[in-house]
mmCIF file of C-alpha atoms and ligand atoms in Angstrom:
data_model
loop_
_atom_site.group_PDB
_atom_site.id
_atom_site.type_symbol
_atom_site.label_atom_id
_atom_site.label_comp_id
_atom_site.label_asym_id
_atom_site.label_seq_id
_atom_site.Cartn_x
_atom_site.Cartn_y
_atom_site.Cartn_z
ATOM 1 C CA UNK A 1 53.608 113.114 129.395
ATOM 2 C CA UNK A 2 52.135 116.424 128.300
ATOM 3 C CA UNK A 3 53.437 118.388 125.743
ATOM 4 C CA UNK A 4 56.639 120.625 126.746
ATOM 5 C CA UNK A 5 57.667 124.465 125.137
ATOM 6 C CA UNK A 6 61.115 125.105 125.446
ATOM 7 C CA UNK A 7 62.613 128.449 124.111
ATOM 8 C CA UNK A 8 65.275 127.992 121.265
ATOM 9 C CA UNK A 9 66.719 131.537 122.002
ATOM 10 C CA UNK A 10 65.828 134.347 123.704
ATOM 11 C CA UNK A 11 64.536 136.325 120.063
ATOM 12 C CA UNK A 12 62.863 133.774 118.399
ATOM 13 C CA UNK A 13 61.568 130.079 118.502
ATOM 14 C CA UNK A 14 60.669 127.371 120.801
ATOM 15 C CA UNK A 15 60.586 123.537 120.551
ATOM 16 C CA UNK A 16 57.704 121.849 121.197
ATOM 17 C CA UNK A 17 58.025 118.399 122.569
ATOM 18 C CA UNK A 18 55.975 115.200 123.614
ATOM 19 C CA UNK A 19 53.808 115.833 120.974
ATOM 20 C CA UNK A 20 53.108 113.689 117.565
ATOM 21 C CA UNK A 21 51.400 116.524 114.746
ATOM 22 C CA UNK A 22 49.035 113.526 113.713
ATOM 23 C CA UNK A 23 47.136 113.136 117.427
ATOM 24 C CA UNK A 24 46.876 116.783 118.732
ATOM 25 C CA UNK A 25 43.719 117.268 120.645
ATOM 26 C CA UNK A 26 41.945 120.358 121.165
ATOM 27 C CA UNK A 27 43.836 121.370 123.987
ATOM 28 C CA UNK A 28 47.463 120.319 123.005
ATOM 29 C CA UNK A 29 46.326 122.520 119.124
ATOM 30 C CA UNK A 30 45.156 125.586 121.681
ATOM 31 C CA UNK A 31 48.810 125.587 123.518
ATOM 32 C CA UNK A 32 50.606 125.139 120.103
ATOM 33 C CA UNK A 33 48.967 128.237 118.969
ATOM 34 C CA UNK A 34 49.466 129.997 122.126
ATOM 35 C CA UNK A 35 53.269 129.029 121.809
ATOM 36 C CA UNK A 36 53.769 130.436 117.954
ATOM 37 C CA UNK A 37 52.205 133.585 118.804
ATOM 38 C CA UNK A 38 54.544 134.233 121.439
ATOM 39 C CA UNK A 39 57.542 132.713 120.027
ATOM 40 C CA UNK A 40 57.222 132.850 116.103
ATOM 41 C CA UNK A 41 58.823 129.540 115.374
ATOM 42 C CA UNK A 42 57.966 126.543 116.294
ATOM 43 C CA UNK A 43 60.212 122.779 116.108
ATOM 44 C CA UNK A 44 58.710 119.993 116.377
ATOM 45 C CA UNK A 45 61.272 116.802 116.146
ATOM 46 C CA UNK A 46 60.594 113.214 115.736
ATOM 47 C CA UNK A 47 57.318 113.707 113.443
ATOM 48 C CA UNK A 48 56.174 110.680 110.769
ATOM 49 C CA UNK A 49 54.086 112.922 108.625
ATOM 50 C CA UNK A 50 52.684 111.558 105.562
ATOM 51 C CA UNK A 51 51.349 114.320 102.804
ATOM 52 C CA UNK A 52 48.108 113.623 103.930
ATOM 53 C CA UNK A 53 48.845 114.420 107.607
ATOM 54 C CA UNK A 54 51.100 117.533 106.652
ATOM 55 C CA UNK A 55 47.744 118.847 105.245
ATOM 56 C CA UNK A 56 45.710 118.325 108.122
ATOM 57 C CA UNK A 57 47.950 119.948 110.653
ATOM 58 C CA UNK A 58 48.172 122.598 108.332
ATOM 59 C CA UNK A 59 44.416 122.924 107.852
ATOM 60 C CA UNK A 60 44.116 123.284 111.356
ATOM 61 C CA UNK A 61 45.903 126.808 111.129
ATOM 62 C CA UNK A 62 43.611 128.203 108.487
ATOM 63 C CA UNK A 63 42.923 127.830 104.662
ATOM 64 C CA UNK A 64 45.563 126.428 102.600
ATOM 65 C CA UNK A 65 47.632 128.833 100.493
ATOM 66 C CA UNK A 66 48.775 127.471 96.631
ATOM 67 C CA UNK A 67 52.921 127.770 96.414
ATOM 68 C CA UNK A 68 54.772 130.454 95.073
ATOM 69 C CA UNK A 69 55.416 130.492 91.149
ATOM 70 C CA UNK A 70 59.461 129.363 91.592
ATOM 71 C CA UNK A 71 62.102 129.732 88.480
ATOM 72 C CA UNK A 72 59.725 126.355 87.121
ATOM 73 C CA UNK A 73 56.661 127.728 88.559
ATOM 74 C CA UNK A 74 55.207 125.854 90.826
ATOM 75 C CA UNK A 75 56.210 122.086 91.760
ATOM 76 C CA UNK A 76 54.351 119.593 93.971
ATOM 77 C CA UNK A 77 54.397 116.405 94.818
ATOM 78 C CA UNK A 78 51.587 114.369 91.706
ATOM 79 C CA UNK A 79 48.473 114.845 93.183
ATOM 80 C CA UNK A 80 49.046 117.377 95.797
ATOM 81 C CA UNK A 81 49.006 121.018 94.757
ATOM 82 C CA UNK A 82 49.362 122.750 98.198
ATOM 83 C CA UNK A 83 52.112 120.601 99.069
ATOM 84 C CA UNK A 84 55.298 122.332 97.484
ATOM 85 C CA UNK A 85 58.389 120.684 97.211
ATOM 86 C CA UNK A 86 62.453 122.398 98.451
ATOM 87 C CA UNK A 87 64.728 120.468 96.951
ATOM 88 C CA UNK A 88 68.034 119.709 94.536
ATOM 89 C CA UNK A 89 67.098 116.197 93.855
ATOM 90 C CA UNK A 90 66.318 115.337 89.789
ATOM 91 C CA UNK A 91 63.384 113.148 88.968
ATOM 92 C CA UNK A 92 64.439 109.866 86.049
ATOM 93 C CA UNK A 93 64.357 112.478 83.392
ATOM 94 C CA UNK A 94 66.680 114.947 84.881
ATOM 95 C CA UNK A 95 64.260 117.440 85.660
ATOM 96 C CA UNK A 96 64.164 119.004 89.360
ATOM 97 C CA UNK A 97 61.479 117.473 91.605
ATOM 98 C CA UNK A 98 61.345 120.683 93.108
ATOM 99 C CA UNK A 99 62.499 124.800 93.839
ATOM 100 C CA UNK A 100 65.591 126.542 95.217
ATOM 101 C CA UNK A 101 68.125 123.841 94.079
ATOM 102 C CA UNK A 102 71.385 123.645 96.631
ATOM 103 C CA UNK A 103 72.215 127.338 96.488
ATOM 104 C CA UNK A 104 71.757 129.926 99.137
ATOM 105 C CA UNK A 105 68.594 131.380 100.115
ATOM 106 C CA UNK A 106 68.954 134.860 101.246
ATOM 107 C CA UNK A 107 66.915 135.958 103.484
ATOM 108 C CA UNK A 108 63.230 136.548 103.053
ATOM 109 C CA UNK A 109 59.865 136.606 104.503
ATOM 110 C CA UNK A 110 57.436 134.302 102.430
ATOM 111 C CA UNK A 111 55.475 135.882 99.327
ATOM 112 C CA UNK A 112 55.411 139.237 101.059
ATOM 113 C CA UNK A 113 55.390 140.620 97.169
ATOM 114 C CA UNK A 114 52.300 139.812 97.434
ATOM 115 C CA UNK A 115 49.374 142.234 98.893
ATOM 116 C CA UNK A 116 48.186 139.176 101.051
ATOM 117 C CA UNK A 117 50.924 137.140 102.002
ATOM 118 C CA UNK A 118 50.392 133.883 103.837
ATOM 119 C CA UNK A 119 49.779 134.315 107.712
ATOM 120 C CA UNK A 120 52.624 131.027 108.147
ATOM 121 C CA UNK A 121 54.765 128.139 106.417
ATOM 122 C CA UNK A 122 56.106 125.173 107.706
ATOM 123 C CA UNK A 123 58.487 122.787 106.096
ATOM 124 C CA UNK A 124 58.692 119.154 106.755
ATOM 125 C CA UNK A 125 62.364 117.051 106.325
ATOM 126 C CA UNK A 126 62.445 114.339 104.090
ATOM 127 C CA UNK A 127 65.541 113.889 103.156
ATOM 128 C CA UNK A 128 68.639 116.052 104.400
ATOM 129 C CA UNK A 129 72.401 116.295 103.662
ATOM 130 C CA UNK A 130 74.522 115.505 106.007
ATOM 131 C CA UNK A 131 76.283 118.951 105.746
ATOM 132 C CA UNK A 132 74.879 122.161 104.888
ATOM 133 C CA UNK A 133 71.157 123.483 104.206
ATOM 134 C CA UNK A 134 70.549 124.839 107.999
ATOM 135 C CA UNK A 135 67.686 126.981 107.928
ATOM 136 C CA UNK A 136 67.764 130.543 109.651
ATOM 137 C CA UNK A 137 65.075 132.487 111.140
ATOM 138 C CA UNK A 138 65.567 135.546 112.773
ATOM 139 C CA UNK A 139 62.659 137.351 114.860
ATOM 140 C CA UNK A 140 61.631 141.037 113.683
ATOM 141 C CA UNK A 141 59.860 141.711 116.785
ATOM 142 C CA UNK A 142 62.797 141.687 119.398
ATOM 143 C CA UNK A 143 64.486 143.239 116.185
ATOM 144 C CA UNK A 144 62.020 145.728 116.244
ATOM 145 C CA UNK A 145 62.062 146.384 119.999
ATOM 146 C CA UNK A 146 66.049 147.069 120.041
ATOM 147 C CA UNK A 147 65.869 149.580 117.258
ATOM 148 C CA UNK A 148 67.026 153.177 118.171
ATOM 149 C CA UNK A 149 64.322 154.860 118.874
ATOM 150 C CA UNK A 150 65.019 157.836 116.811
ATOM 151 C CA UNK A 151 65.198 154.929 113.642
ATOM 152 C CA UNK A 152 61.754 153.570 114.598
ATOM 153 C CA UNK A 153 60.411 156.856 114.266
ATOM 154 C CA UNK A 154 61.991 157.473 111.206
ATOM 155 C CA UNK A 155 60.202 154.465 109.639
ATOM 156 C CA UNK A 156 56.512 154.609 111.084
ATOM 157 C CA UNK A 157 54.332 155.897 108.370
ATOM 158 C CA UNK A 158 56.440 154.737 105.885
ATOM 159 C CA UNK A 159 56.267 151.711 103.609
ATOM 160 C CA UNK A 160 58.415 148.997 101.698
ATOM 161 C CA UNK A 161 58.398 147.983 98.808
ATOM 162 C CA UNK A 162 58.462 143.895 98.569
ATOM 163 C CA UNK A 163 60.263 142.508 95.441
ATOM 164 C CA UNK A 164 58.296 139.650 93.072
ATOM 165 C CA UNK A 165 60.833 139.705 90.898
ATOM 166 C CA UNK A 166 63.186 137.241 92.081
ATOM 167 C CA UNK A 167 62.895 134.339 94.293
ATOM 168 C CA UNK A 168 65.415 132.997 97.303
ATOM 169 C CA UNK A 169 67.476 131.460 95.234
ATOM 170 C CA UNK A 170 68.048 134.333 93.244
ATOM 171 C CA UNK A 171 66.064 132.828 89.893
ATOM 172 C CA UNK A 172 64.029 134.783 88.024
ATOM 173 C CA UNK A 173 60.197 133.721 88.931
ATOM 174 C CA UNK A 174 58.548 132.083 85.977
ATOM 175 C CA UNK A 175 56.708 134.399 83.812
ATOM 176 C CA UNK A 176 58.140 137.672 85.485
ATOM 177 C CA UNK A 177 60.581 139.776 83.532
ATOM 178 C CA UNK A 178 64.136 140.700 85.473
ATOM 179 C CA UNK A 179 64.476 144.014 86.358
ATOM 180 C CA UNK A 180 66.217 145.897 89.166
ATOM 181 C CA UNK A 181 64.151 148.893 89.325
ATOM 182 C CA UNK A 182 62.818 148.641 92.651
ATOM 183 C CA UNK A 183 60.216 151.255 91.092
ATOM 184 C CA UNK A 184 59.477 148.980 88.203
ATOM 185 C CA UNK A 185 59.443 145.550 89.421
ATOM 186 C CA UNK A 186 56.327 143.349 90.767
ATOM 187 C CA UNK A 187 55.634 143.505 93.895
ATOM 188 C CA UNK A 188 53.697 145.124 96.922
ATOM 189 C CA UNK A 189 54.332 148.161 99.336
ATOM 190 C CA UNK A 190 53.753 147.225 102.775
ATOM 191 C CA UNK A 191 54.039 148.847 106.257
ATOM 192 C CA UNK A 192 57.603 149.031 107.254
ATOM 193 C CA UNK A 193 56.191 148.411 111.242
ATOM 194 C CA UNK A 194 53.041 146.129 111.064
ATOM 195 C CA UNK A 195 51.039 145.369 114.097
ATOM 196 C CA UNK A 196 50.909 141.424 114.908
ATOM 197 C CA UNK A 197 47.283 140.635 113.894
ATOM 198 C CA UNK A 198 46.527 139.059 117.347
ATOM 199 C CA UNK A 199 48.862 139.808 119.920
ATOM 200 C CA UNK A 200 49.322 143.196 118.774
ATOM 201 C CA UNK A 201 53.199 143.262 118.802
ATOM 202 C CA UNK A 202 54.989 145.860 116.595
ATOM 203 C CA UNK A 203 57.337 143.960 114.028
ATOM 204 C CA UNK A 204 59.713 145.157 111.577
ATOM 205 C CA UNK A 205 58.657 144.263 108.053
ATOM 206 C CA UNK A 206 61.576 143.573 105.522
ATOM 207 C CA UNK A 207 60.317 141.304 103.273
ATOM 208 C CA UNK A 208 63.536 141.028 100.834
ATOM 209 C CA UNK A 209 66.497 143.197 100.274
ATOM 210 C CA UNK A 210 67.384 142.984 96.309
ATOM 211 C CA UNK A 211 64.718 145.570 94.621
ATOM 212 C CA UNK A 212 63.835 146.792 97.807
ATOM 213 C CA UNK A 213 62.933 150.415 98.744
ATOM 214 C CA UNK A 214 61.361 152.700 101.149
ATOM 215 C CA UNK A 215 58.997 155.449 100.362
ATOM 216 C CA UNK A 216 59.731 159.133 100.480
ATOM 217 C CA UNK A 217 62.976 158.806 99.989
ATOM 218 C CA UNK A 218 65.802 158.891 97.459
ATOM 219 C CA UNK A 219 67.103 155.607 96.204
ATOM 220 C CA UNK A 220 70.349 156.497 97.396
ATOM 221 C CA UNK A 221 68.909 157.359 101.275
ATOM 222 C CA UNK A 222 66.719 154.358 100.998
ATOM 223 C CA UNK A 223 69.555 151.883 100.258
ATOM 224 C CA UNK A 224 71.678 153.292 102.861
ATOM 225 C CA UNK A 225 68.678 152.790 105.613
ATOM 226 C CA UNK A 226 67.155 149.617 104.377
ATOM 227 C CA UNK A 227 71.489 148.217 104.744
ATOM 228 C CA UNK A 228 71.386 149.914 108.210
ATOM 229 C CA UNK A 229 68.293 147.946 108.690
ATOM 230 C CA UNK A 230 69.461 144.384 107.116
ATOM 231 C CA UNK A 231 72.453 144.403 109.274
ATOM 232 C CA UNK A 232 70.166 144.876 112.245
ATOM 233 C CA UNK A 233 67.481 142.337 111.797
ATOM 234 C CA UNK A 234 70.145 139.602 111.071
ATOM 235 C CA UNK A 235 72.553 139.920 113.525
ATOM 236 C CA UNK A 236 73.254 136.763 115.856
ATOM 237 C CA UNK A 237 70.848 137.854 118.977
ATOM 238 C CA UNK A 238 67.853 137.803 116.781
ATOM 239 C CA UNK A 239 68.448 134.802 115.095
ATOM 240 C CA UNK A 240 67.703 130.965 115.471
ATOM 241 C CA UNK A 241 70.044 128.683 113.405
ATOM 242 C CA UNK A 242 67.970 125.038 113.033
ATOM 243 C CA UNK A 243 70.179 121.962 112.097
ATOM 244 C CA UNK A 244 67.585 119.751 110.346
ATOM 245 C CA UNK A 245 66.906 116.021 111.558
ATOM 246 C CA UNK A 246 64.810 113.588 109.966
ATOM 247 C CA UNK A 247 61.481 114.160 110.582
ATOM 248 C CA UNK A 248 61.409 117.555 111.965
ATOM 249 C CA UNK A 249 58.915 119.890 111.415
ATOM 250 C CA UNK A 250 59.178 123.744 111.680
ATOM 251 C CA UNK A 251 56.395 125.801 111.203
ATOM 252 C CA UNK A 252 57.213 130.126 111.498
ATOM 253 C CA UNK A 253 55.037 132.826 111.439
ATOM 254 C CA UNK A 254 55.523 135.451 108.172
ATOM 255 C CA UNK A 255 54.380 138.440 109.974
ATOM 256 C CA UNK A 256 57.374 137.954 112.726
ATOM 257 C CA UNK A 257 60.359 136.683 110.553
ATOM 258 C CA UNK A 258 62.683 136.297 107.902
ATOM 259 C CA UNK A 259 64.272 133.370 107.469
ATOM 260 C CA UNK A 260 67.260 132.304 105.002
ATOM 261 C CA UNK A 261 69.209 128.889 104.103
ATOM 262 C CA UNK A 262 72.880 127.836 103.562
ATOM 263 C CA UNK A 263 73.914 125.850 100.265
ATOM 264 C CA UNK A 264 75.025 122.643 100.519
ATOM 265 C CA UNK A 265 76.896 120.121 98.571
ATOM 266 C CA UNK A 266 74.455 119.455 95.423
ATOM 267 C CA UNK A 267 75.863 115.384 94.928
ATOM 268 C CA UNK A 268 73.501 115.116 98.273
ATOM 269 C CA UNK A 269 69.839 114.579 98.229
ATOM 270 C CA UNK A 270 67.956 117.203 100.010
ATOM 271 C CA UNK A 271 63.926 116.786 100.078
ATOM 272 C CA UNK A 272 61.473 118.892 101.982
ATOM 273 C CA UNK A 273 57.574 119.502 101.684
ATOM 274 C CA UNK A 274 56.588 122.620 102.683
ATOM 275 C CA UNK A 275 52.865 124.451 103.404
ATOM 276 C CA UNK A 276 51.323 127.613 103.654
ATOM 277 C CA UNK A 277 48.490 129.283 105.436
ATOM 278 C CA UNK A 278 46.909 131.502 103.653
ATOM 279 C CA UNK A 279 46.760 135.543 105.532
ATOM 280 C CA UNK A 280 43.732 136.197 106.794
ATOM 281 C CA UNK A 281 44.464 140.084 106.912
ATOM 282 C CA UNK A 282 46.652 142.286 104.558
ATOM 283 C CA UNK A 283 50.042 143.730 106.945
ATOM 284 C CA UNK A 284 48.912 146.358 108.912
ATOM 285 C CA UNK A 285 50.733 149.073 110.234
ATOM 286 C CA UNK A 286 51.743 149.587 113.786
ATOM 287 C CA UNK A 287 50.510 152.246 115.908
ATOM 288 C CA UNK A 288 52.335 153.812 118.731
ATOM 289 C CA UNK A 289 50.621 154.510 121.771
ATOM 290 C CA UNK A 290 50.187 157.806 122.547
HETATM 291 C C1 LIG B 301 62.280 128.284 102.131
HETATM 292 O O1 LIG B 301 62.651 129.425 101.949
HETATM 293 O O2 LIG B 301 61.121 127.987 102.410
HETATM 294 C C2 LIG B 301 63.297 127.175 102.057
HETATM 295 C C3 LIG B 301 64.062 127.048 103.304
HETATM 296 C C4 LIG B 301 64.917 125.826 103.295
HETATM 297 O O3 LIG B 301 65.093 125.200 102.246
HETATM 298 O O4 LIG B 301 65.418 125.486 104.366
#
């Protein structure tokens, strides 16, 4: 049978089926590409990936990005540094085997503090509690495209700035001092509309809310807009809510969404490996035709 794409919702993602991530020729890798351009997120159930195989799918998008520095800086699985590890679970000397513990994790785009962020991530399921820990995504083009028009002009030209002070899970990133001075924190100032790289398709660029701002205006007008602008982005018709299964593998595109994950109960095990690709170009801002 050849591979199927079925949409998720009609904002963001689609699953991909009658495909296994360790086999894809040429053509099946062409129409998976195709499909995450259009539709940002991408499910694939059913996987058996080894670390070794994660890599190799990944590779196949583009050069391998290193982790983010988490509250214990950055934690992989022994002997594989671009593999990093989500999870609550403690290793035999009560240490955590890996980042963002069982708590929350508000929504965010992926290292957008940074002035190259990664193009995409994906994040494999190991191990999952039987409750809790559904990952959201939510797609900033469609959230884009329903924006008042009289808003979207108020934001081209303008830029945001992306916080590097805290991570997710609200911890402190190691090495980084705490501050929130949107003005004063680490970070980078991106477009607030960038223009997909390759399709071209204006999305709205949030990175993260705490020690956020937008330029040329006050903090207080800024905070007002970028809640105005939170409340938009994340509201239900933009958003896909994934359950996790064993074995399923979602890979999103950072330019095109946030995404965010619910707690769960921290006496279950929770294990997933996740990837990045590095970006190949910085955000770029969107211009409207005339
Ligand atoms: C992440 O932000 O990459 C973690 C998402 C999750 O744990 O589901």
């Amino acid at each position: 049978m050849s591979l199927t794409v079925t949409p998720l919702t009609p904002a963001v993602g689609a699953e991909v089926g009658n495909v296994d991530l360790k086999l894809l020729d040429t053509d099946e890798f062409a129409r998976i590409e195709r499909a995450w351009h259009r539709h940002s997120v991408l499910l694939f159930r059913e996987q058996t990936l080894s670390d070794d195989d994660l890599l190799a799918f990944s590779r196949r998008l583009g050069e391998l990005d290193p982790p983010p520095n988490q509250e214990r800086g950055r934690i992989s699985p022994p002997g594989y540094p671009d593999v990093y590890v989500v999870s609550n679970v403690l290793d035999e000397k009560g240490e955590p085997i890996g980042a963002l513990g069982a708590g929350e994790a508000t929504w965010h785009t992926d290292m957008s503090y940074l002035d190259l962020p990664p193009d995409a991530s994906m994040l494999y399921a190991l191990e999952i509690p039987a409750t809790g820990g559904d990952t959201y995504f939510c797609g900033m083009q469609a959230a884009w495209a329903a924006l008042p028009a009289a808003l979207q002009a108020k934001l081209r030209g303008r830029r945001i700035k992306h916080d590097g002070t805290f991570n997710s899970g609200g911890y402190v990133r190691q090495g980084v001092t705490a501050t929130d001075d949107p003005h004063r924190a680490p970070g980078a100032w991106h477009p607030a509309v960038c223009a997909h790289p390759i399709t071209g398709v204006p999305a709205l660029y949030l990175g993260r809310r705490r020690n956020s701002s937008i330029e040329g205006l006050s903090q207080a007008e800024s905070d007002a807009l970028l809640d105005e602008l939170w409340d938009h982005a994340t509201a239900p018709e933009f958003v896909y809510r994934h359950r996790w299964r064993l074995g399923d593998l979602v890979l999103w595109d950072n330019r095109s969404t946030m995404h965010r994950r619910d707690p769960f109960d921290n006496a279950a095990r929770r294990v997933m490996h996740r990837t990045q690709i590095k970006g190949k170009w910085p955000p770029r801002a969107h211009v409207a035709a005339a």
